[in-house]
Amino acid sequence: MTGSIGLLAAAIAIGLAALGAGIGNGMIVSRTVEGIARQPEAKGTLTTTMFIGVALVEALPIIGVVVAFIVMNQ
């Protein structure tokens, strides 16, 4: 892609990746808090699972940045 179109595509890719990660992280944390409120004794297990889920969701913006760099270099 040439010039400004490539930059626009890169910005959209990064923005959508960040939006998706924000929504996903919010859902994961809210469900974890609900689970802890219902079963406080499962806090350790739920927290561990939450951190694993958040780490997986955070891979999305990283992939979005990589895609943006690829698009910008074409």
mmCIF file of N, CA, C and O in Angstrom:
data_model
loop_
_atom_site.group_PDB
_atom_site.id
_atom_site.type_symbol
_atom_site.label_atom_id
_atom_site.label_comp_id
_atom_site.label_asym_id
_atom_site.label_seq_id
_atom_site.Cartn_x
_atom_site.Cartn_y
_atom_site.Cartn_z
ATOM 1 N N MET A 1 0.845 -1.186 0.000
ATOM 2 C CA MET A 1 0.000 0.000 0.000
ATOM 3 C C MET A 1 0.881 1.236 0.000
ATOM 4 O O MET A 1 1.986 1.221 0.500
ATOM 5 N N THR A 2 0.322 2.280 -0.494
ATOM 6 C CA THR A 2 1.137 3.475 -0.628
ATOM 7 C C THR A 2 0.758 4.527 0.391
ATOM 8 O O THR A 2 -0.414 4.745 0.674
ATOM 9 N N GLY A 3 1.748 5.152 0.955
ATOM 10 C CA GLY A 3 1.612 6.356 1.771
ATOM 11 C C GLY A 3 0.527 6.357 2.816
ATOM 12 O O GLY A 3 0.528 5.567 3.741
ATOM 13 N N SER A 4 -0.385 7.301 2.637
ATOM 14 C CA SER A 4 -1.376 7.562 3.673
ATOM 15 C C SER A 4 -2.376 6.432 3.833
ATOM 16 O O SER A 4 -2.904 6.227 4.919
ATOM 17 N N ILE A 5 -2.624 5.669 2.766
ATOM 18 C CA ILE A 5 -3.552 4.543 2.890
ATOM 19 C C ILE A 5 -2.962 3.486 3.811
ATOM 20 O O ILE A 5 -3.655 2.907 4.647
ATOM 21 N N GLY A 6 -1.663 3.231 3.676
ATOM 22 C CA GLY A 6 -0.990 2.273 4.553
ATOM 23 C C GLY A 6 -1.001 2.726 5.997
ATOM 24 O O GLY A 6 -1.212 1.926 6.911
ATOM 25 N N LEU A 7 -0.781 4.004 6.206
ATOM 26 C CA LEU A 7 -0.802 4.532 7.574
ATOM 27 C C LEU A 7 -2.197 4.445 8.173
ATOM 28 O O LEU A 7 -2.367 4.118 9.355
ATOM 29 N N LEU A 8 -3.210 4.725 7.373
ATOM 30 C CA LEU A 8 -4.593 4.624 7.851
ATOM 31 C C LEU A 8 -4.945 3.180 8.193
ATOM 32 O O LEU A 8 -5.565 2.909 9.225
ATOM 33 N N ALA A 9 -4.535 2.248 7.347
ATOM 34 C CA ALA A 9 -4.791 0.834 7.613
ATOM 35 C C ALA A 9 -4.076 0.383 8.890
ATOM 36 O O ALA A 9 -4.649 -0.370 9.699
ATOM 37 N N ALA A 10 -2.853 0.847 9.094
ATOM 38 C CA ALA A 10 -2.108 0.494 10.303
ATOM 39 C C ALA A 10 -2.793 1.059 11.543
ATOM 40 O O ALA A 10 -2.917 0.377 12.563
ATOM 41 N N ALA A 11 -3.253 2.295 11.460
ATOM 42 C CA ALA A 11 -3.934 2.917 12.605
ATOM 43 C C ALA A 11 -5.234 2.191 12.928
ATOM 44 O O ALA A 11 -5.557 1.971 14.107
ATOM 45 N N ILE A 12 -5.971 1.800 11.913
ATOM 46 C CA ILE A 12 -7.222 1.064 12.144
ATOM 47 C C ILE A 12 -6.931 -0.294 12.764
ATOM 48 O O ILE A 12 -7.632 -0.722 13.697
ATOM 49 N N ALA A 13 -5.898 -0.980 12.289
ATOM 50 C CA ALA A 13 -5.551 -2.290 12.836
ATOM 51 C C ALA A 13 -5.182 -2.190 14.311
ATOM 52 O O ALA A 13 -5.647 -2.986 15.135
ATOM 53 N N ILE A 14 -4.367 -1.217 14.657
ATOM 54 C CA ILE A 14 -3.957 -1.065 16.051
ATOM 55 C C ILE A 14 -5.141 -0.641 16.918
ATOM 56 O O ILE A 14 -5.334 -1.142 18.029
ATOM 57 N N GLY A 15 -5.960 0.264 16.412
ATOM 58 C CA GLY A 15 -7.117 0.725 17.178
ATOM 59 C C GLY A 15 -8.121 -0.386 17.444
ATOM 60 O O GLY A 15 -8.630 -0.525 18.564
ATOM 61 N N LEU A 16 -8.416 -1.190 16.431
ATOM 62 C CA LEU A 16 -9.362 -2.289 16.629
ATOM 63 C C LEU A 16 -8.793 -3.360 17.554
ATOM 64 O O LEU A 16 -9.529 -3.942 18.361
ATOM 65 N N ALA A 17 -7.504 -3.599 17.456
ATOM 66 C CA ALA A 17 -6.876 -4.574 18.353
ATOM 67 C C ALA A 17 -6.945 -4.093 19.803
ATOM 68 O O ALA A 17 -7.247 -4.871 20.712
ATOM 69 N N ALA A 18 -6.688 -2.816 20.015
ATOM 70 C CA ALA A 18 -6.762 -2.268 21.377
ATOM 71 C C ALA A 18 -8.194 -2.285 21.899
ATOM 72 O O ALA A 18 -8.432 -2.595 23.073
ATOM 73 N N LEU A 19 -9.144 -1.973 21.047
ATOM 74 C CA LEU A 19 -10.555 -2.002 21.448
ATOM 75 C C LEU A 19 -10.971 -3.414 21.835
ATOM 76 O O LEU A 19 -11.611 -3.619 22.880
ATOM 77 N N GLY A 20 -10.606 -4.382 21.019
ATOM 78 C CA GLY A 20 -10.947 -5.765 21.321
ATOM 79 C C GLY A 20 -10.320 -6.253 22.617
ATOM 80 O O GLY A 20 -10.956 -6.944 23.416
ATOM 81 N N ALA A 21 -9.067 -5.884 22.829
ATOM 82 C CA ALA A 21 -8.385 -6.294 24.062
ATOM 83 C C ALA A 21 -9.014 -5.638 25.284
ATOM 84 O O ALA A 21 -9.158 -6.274 26.334
ATOM 85 N N GLY A 22 -9.396 -4.378 25.159
ATOM 86 C CA GLY A 22 -10.035 -3.689 26.281
ATOM 87 C C GLY A 22 -11.361 -4.325 26.660
ATOM 88 O O GLY A 22 -11.660 -4.537 27.844
ATOM 89 N N ILE A 23 -12.162 -4.653 25.660
ATOM 90 C CA ILE A 23 -13.449 -5.305 25.927
ATOM 91 C C ILE A 23 -13.226 -6.691 26.537
ATOM 92 O O ILE A 23 -13.876 -7.072 27.508
ATOM 93 N N GLY A 24 -12.289 -7.440 25.957
ATOM 94 C CA GLY A 24 -12.012 -8.781 26.469
ATOM 95 C C GLY A 24 -11.503 -8.771 27.900
ATOM 96 O O GLY A 24 -11.936 -9.568 28.736
ATOM 97 N N ASN A 25 -10.575 -7.859 28.209
ATOM 98 C CA ASN A 25 -10.058 -7.766 29.573
ATOM 99 C C ASN A 25 -11.148 -7.369 30.549
ATOM 100 O O ASN A 25 -11.214 -7.895 31.669
ATOM 101 N N GLY A 26 -12.007 -6.457 30.150
ATOM 102 C CA GLY A 26 -13.109 -6.055 31.020
ATOM 103 C C GLY A 26 -14.039 -7.205 31.324
ATOM 104 O O GLY A 26 -14.484 -7.381 32.472
ATOM 105 N N MET A 27 -14.346 -8.007 30.312
ATOM 106 C CA MET A 27 -15.228 -9.159 30.529
ATOM 107 C C MET A 27 -14.569 -10.198 31.436
ATOM 108 O O MET A 27 -15.223 -10.748 32.330
ATOM 109 N N ILE A 28 -13.288 -10.450 31.220
ATOM 110 C CA ILE A 28 -12.587 -11.443 32.038
ATOM 111 C C ILE A 28 -12.555 -11.021 33.501
ATOM 112 O O ILE A 28 -12.865 -11.801 34.407
ATOM 113 N N VAL A 29 -12.189 -9.774 33.747
ATOM 114 C CA VAL A 29 -12.066 -9.300 35.130
ATOM 115 C C VAL A 29 -13.440 -9.239 35.801
ATOM 116 O O VAL A 29 -13.584 -9.631 36.969
ATOM 117 N N SER A 30 -14.462 -8.795 35.074
ATOM 118 C CA SER A 30 -15.788 -8.712 35.689
ATOM 119 C C SER A 30 -16.309 -10.089 36.064
ATOM 120 O O SER A 30 -16.895 -10.269 37.137
ATOM 121 N N ARG A 31 -16.092 -11.068 35.201
ATOM 122 C CA ARG A 31 -16.556 -12.432 35.522
ATOM 123 C C ARG A 31 -15.750 -13.030 36.675
ATOM 124 O O ARG A 31 -16.291 -13.793 37.477
ATOM 125 N N THR A 32 -14.476 -12.680 36.766
ATOM 126 C CA THR A 32 -13.675 -13.168 37.882
ATOM 127 C C THR A 32 -14.175 -12.581 39.195
ATOM 128 O O THR A 32 -14.289 -13.289 40.202
ATOM 129 N N VAL A 33 -14.483 -11.291 39.201
ATOM 130 C CA VAL A 33 -15.000 -10.655 40.418
ATOM 131 C C VAL A 33 -16.338 -11.278 40.809
ATOM 132 O O VAL A 33 -16.597 -11.528 41.989
ATOM 133 N N GLU A 34 -17.187 -11.566 39.826
ATOM 134 C CA GLU A 34 -18.462 -12.233 40.123
ATOM 135 C C GLU A 34 -18.219 -13.608 40.734
ATOM 136 O O GLU A 34 -18.900 -13.997 41.700
ATOM 137 N N GLY A 35 -17.270 -14.341 40.170
ATOM 138 C CA GLY A 35 -16.971 -15.671 40.704
ATOM 139 C C GLY A 35 -16.423 -15.619 42.110
ATOM 140 O O GLY A 35 -16.783 -16.450 42.960
ATOM 141 N N ILE A 36 -15.577 -14.638 42.394
ATOM 142 C CA ILE A 36 -15.027 -14.497 43.746
ATOM 143 C C ILE A 36 -16.134 -14.089 44.721
ATOM 144 O O ILE A 36 -16.157 -14.535 45.873
ATOM 145 N N ALA A 37 -17.064 -13.263 44.268
ATOM 146 C CA ALA A 37 -18.172 -12.865 45.139
ATOM 147 C C ALA A 37 -19.067 -14.055 45.479
ATOM 148 O O ALA A 37 -19.594 -14.149 46.579
ATOM 149 N N ARG A 38 -19.224 -14.970 44.537
ATOM 150 C CA ARG A 38 -20.077 -16.144 44.785
ATOM 151 C C ARG A 38 -19.360 -17.217 45.595
ATOM 152 O O ARG A 38 -19.983 -17.897 46.403
ATOM 153 N N GLN A 39 -18.064 -17.396 45.318
ATOM 154 C CA GLN A 39 -17.294 -18.421 46.024
ATOM 155 C C GLN A 39 -15.950 -17.839 46.455
ATOM 156 O O GLN A 39 -14.944 -17.978 45.763
ATOM 157 N N PRO A 40 -15.910 -17.187 47.595
ATOM 158 C CA PRO A 40 -14.651 -16.567 48.046
ATOM 159 C C PRO A 40 -13.514 -17.564 48.249
ATOM 160 O O PRO A 40 -12.345 -17.206 48.105
ATOM 161 N N GLU A 41 -13.845 -18.803 48.542
ATOM 162 C CA GLU A 41 -12.791 -19.796 48.774
ATOM 163 C C GLU A 41 -12.060 -20.167 47.480
ATOM 164 O O GLU A 41 -10.968 -20.728 47.531
ATOM 165 N N ALA A 42 -12.622 -19.849 46.326
ATOM 166 C CA ALA A 42 -11.989 -20.166 45.047
ATOM 167 C C ALA A 42 -11.183 -18.992 44.498
ATOM 168 O O ALA A 42 -10.830 -18.976 43.320
ATOM 169 N N LYS A 43 -10.884 -18.026 45.348
ATOM 170 C CA LYS A 43 -10.199 -16.810 44.890
ATOM 171 C C LYS A 43 -8.869 -17.100 44.220
ATOM 172 O O LYS A 43 -8.564 -16.551 43.161
ATOM 173 N N GLY A 44 -8.064 -17.951 44.793
ATOM 174 C CA GLY A 44 -6.744 -18.243 44.240
ATOM 175 C C GLY A 44 -6.816 -18.859 42.857
ATOM 176 O O GLY A 44 -6.108 -18.440 41.931
ATOM 177 N N THR A 45 -7.691 -19.833 42.698
ATOM 178 C CA THR A 45 -7.850 -20.492 41.403
ATOM 179 C C THR A 45 -8.393 -19.531 40.363
ATOM 180 O O THR A 45 -7.908 -19.494 39.221
ATOM 181 N N LEU A 46 -9.386 -18.750 40.737
ATOM 182 C CA LEU A 46 -9.987 -17.805 39.800
ATOM 183 C C LEU A 46 -8.996 -16.721 39.380
ATOM 184 O O LEU A 46 -8.946 -16.329 38.217
ATOM 185 N N THR A 47 -8.219 -16.244 40.339
ATOM 186 C CA THR A 47 -7.244 -15.200 40.028
ATOM 187 C C THR A 47 -6.170 -15.717 39.071
ATOM 188 O O THR A 47 -5.794 -15.023 38.120
ATOM 189 N N THR A 48 -5.694 -16.921 39.314
ATOM 190 C CA THR A 48 -4.697 -17.517 38.432
ATOM 191 C C THR A 48 -5.242 -17.673 37.016
ATOM 192 O O THR A 48 -4.584 -17.311 36.029
ATOM 193 N N THR A 49 -6.452 -18.193 36.922
ATOM 194 C CA THR A 49 -7.085 -18.368 35.619
ATOM 195 C C THR A 49 -7.313 -17.024 34.939
ATOM 196 O O THR A 49 -7.145 -16.895 33.716
ATOM 197 N N MET A 50 -7.677 -15.999 35.727
ATOM 198 C CA MET A 50 -7.889 -14.665 35.168
ATOM 199 C C MET A 50 -6.605 -14.122 34.551
ATOM 200 O O MET A 50 -6.625 -13.585 33.441
ATOM 201 N N PHE A 51 -5.483 -14.270 35.255
ATOM 202 C CA PHE A 51 -4.223 -13.744 34.728
ATOM 203 C C PHE A 51 -3.805 -14.467 33.452
ATOM 204 O O PHE A 51 -3.264 -13.850 32.526
ATOM 205 N N ILE A 52 -4.056 -15.764 33.372
ATOM 206 C CA ILE A 52 -3.753 -16.504 32.148
ATOM 207 C C ILE A 52 -4.632 -15.990 31.001
ATOM 208 O O ILE A 52 -4.154 -15.765 29.886
ATOM 209 N N GLY A 53 -5.911 -15.788 31.279
ATOM 210 C CA GLY A 53 -6.825 -15.269 30.254
ATOM 211 C C GLY A 53 -6.446 -13.875 29.796
ATOM 212 O O GLY A 53 -6.475 -13.576 28.596
ATOM 213 N N VAL A 54 -6.092 -13.009 30.735
ATOM 214 C CA VAL A 54 -5.692 -11.644 30.378
ATOM 215 C C VAL A 54 -4.417 -11.675 29.526
ATOM 216 O O VAL A 54 -4.295 -10.919 28.553
ATOM 217 N N ALA A 55 -3.491 -12.549 29.856
ATOM 218 C CA ALA A 55 -2.259 -12.649 29.068
ATOM 219 C C ALA A 55 -2.562 -13.093 27.637
ATOM 220 O O ALA A 55 -1.977 -12.574 26.677
ATOM 221 N N LEU A 56 -3.480 -14.029 27.485
ATOM 222 C CA LEU A 56 -3.848 -14.478 26.139
ATOM 223 C C LEU A 56 -4.555 -13.375 25.358
ATOM 224 O O LEU A 56 -4.327 -13.207 24.159
ATOM 225 N N VAL A 57 -5.409 -12.624 26.035
ATOM 226 C CA VAL A 57 -6.123 -11.536 25.358
ATOM 227 C C VAL A 57 -5.150 -10.432 24.959
ATOM 228 O O VAL A 57 -5.308 -9.803 23.910
ATOM 229 N N GLU A 58 -4.137 -10.184 25.766
ATOM 230 C CA GLU A 58 -3.172 -9.136 25.454
ATOM 231 C C GLU A 58 -2.296 -9.476 24.249
ATOM 232 O O GLU A 58 -1.605 -8.604 23.721
ATOM 233 N N ALA A 59 -2.327 -10.732 23.812
ATOM 234 C CA ALA A 59 -1.590 -11.096 22.599
ATOM 235 C C ALA A 59 -2.217 -10.436 21.374
ATOM 236 O O ALA A 59 -1.523 -10.179 20.383
ATOM 237 N N LEU A 60 -3.509 -10.147 21.419
ATOM 238 C CA LEU A 60 -4.202 -9.550 20.275
ATOM 239 C C LEU A 60 -3.625 -8.193 19.866
ATOM 240 O O LEU A 60 -3.331 -7.995 18.681
ATOM 241 N N PRO A 61 -3.437 -7.239 20.782
ATOM 242 C CA PRO A 61 -2.844 -5.973 20.348
ATOM 243 C C PRO A 61 -1.414 -6.120 19.835
ATOM 244 O O PRO A 61 -1.008 -5.389 18.926
ATOM 245 N N ILE A 62 -0.674 -7.058 20.374
ATOM 246 C CA ILE A 62 0.690 -7.281 19.894
ATOM 247 C C ILE A 62 0.651 -7.761 18.447
ATOM 248 O O ILE A 62 1.411 -7.285 17.600
ATOM 249 N N ILE A 63 -0.260 -8.683 18.156
ATOM 250 C CA ILE A 63 -0.419 -9.151 16.783
ATOM 251 C C ILE A 63 -0.884 -8.008 15.890
ATOM 252 O O ILE A 63 -0.450 -7.877 14.743
ATOM 253 N N GLY A 64 -1.771 -7.144 16.406
ATOM 254 C CA GLY A 64 -2.232 -5.991 15.645
ATOM 255 C C GLY A 64 -1.101 -5.043 15.292
ATOM 256 O O GLY A 64 -1.043 -4.509 14.177
ATOM 257 N N VAL A 65 -0.188 -4.828 16.212
ATOM 258 C CA VAL A 65 0.964 -3.961 15.939
ATOM 259 C C VAL A 65 1.867 -4.593 14.885
ATOM 260 O O VAL A 65 2.364 -3.905 13.984
ATOM 261 N N VAL A 66 2.069 -5.896 14.965
ATOM 262 C CA VAL A 66 2.888 -6.586 13.967
ATOM 263 C C VAL A 66 2.253 -6.461 12.583
ATOM 264 O O VAL A 66 2.935 -6.173 11.594
ATOM 265 N N VAL A 67 0.939 -6.668 12.513
ATOM 266 C CA VAL A 67 0.236 -6.524 11.237
ATOM 267 C C VAL A 67 0.364 -5.079 10.722
ATOM 268 O O VAL A 67 0.578 -4.867 9.523
ATOM 269 N N ALA A 68 0.261 -4.117 11.614
ATOM 270 C CA ALA A 68 0.391 -2.712 11.210
ATOM 271 C C ALA A 68 1.781 -2.445 10.643
ATOM 272 O O ALA A 68 1.912 -1.741 9.624
ATOM 273 N N PHE A 69 2.805 -2.970 11.270
ATOM 274 C CA PHE A 69 4.164 -2.769 10.749
ATOM 275 C C PHE A 69 4.329 -3.437 9.385
ATOM 276 O O PHE A 69 4.992 -2.899 8.497
ATOM 277 N N ILE A 70 3.735 -4.610 9.221
ATOM 278 C CA ILE A 70 3.821 -5.291 7.932
ATOM 279 C C ILE A 70 3.127 -4.469 6.849
ATOM 280 O O ILE A 70 3.642 -4.304 5.745
ATOM 281 N N VAL A 71 1.955 -3.937 7.171
ATOM 282 C CA VAL A 71 1.217 -3.138 6.203
ATOM 283 C C VAL A 71 1.978 -1.856 5.867
ATOM 284 O O VAL A 71 2.012 -1.438 4.709
ATOM 285 N N MET A 72 2.588 -1.247 6.856
ATOM 286 C CA MET A 72 3.322 0.007 6.621
ATOM 287 C C MET A 72 4.559 -0.216 5.753
ATOM 288 O O MET A 72 4.960 0.681 5.017
ATOM 289 N N ASN A 73 5.164 -1.387 5.824
ATOM 290 C CA ASN A 73 6.386 -1.643 5.069
ATOM 291 C C ASN A 73 6.131 -2.128 3.645
ATOM 292 O O ASN A 73 7.064 -2.336 2.898
ATOM 293 N N GLN A 74 4.896 -2.314 3.274
ATOM 294 C CA GLN A 74 4.596 -2.769 1.909
ATOM 295 C C GLN A 74 4.497 -1.603 0.969
ATOM 296 O O GLN A 74 4.127 -0.543 1.230
#
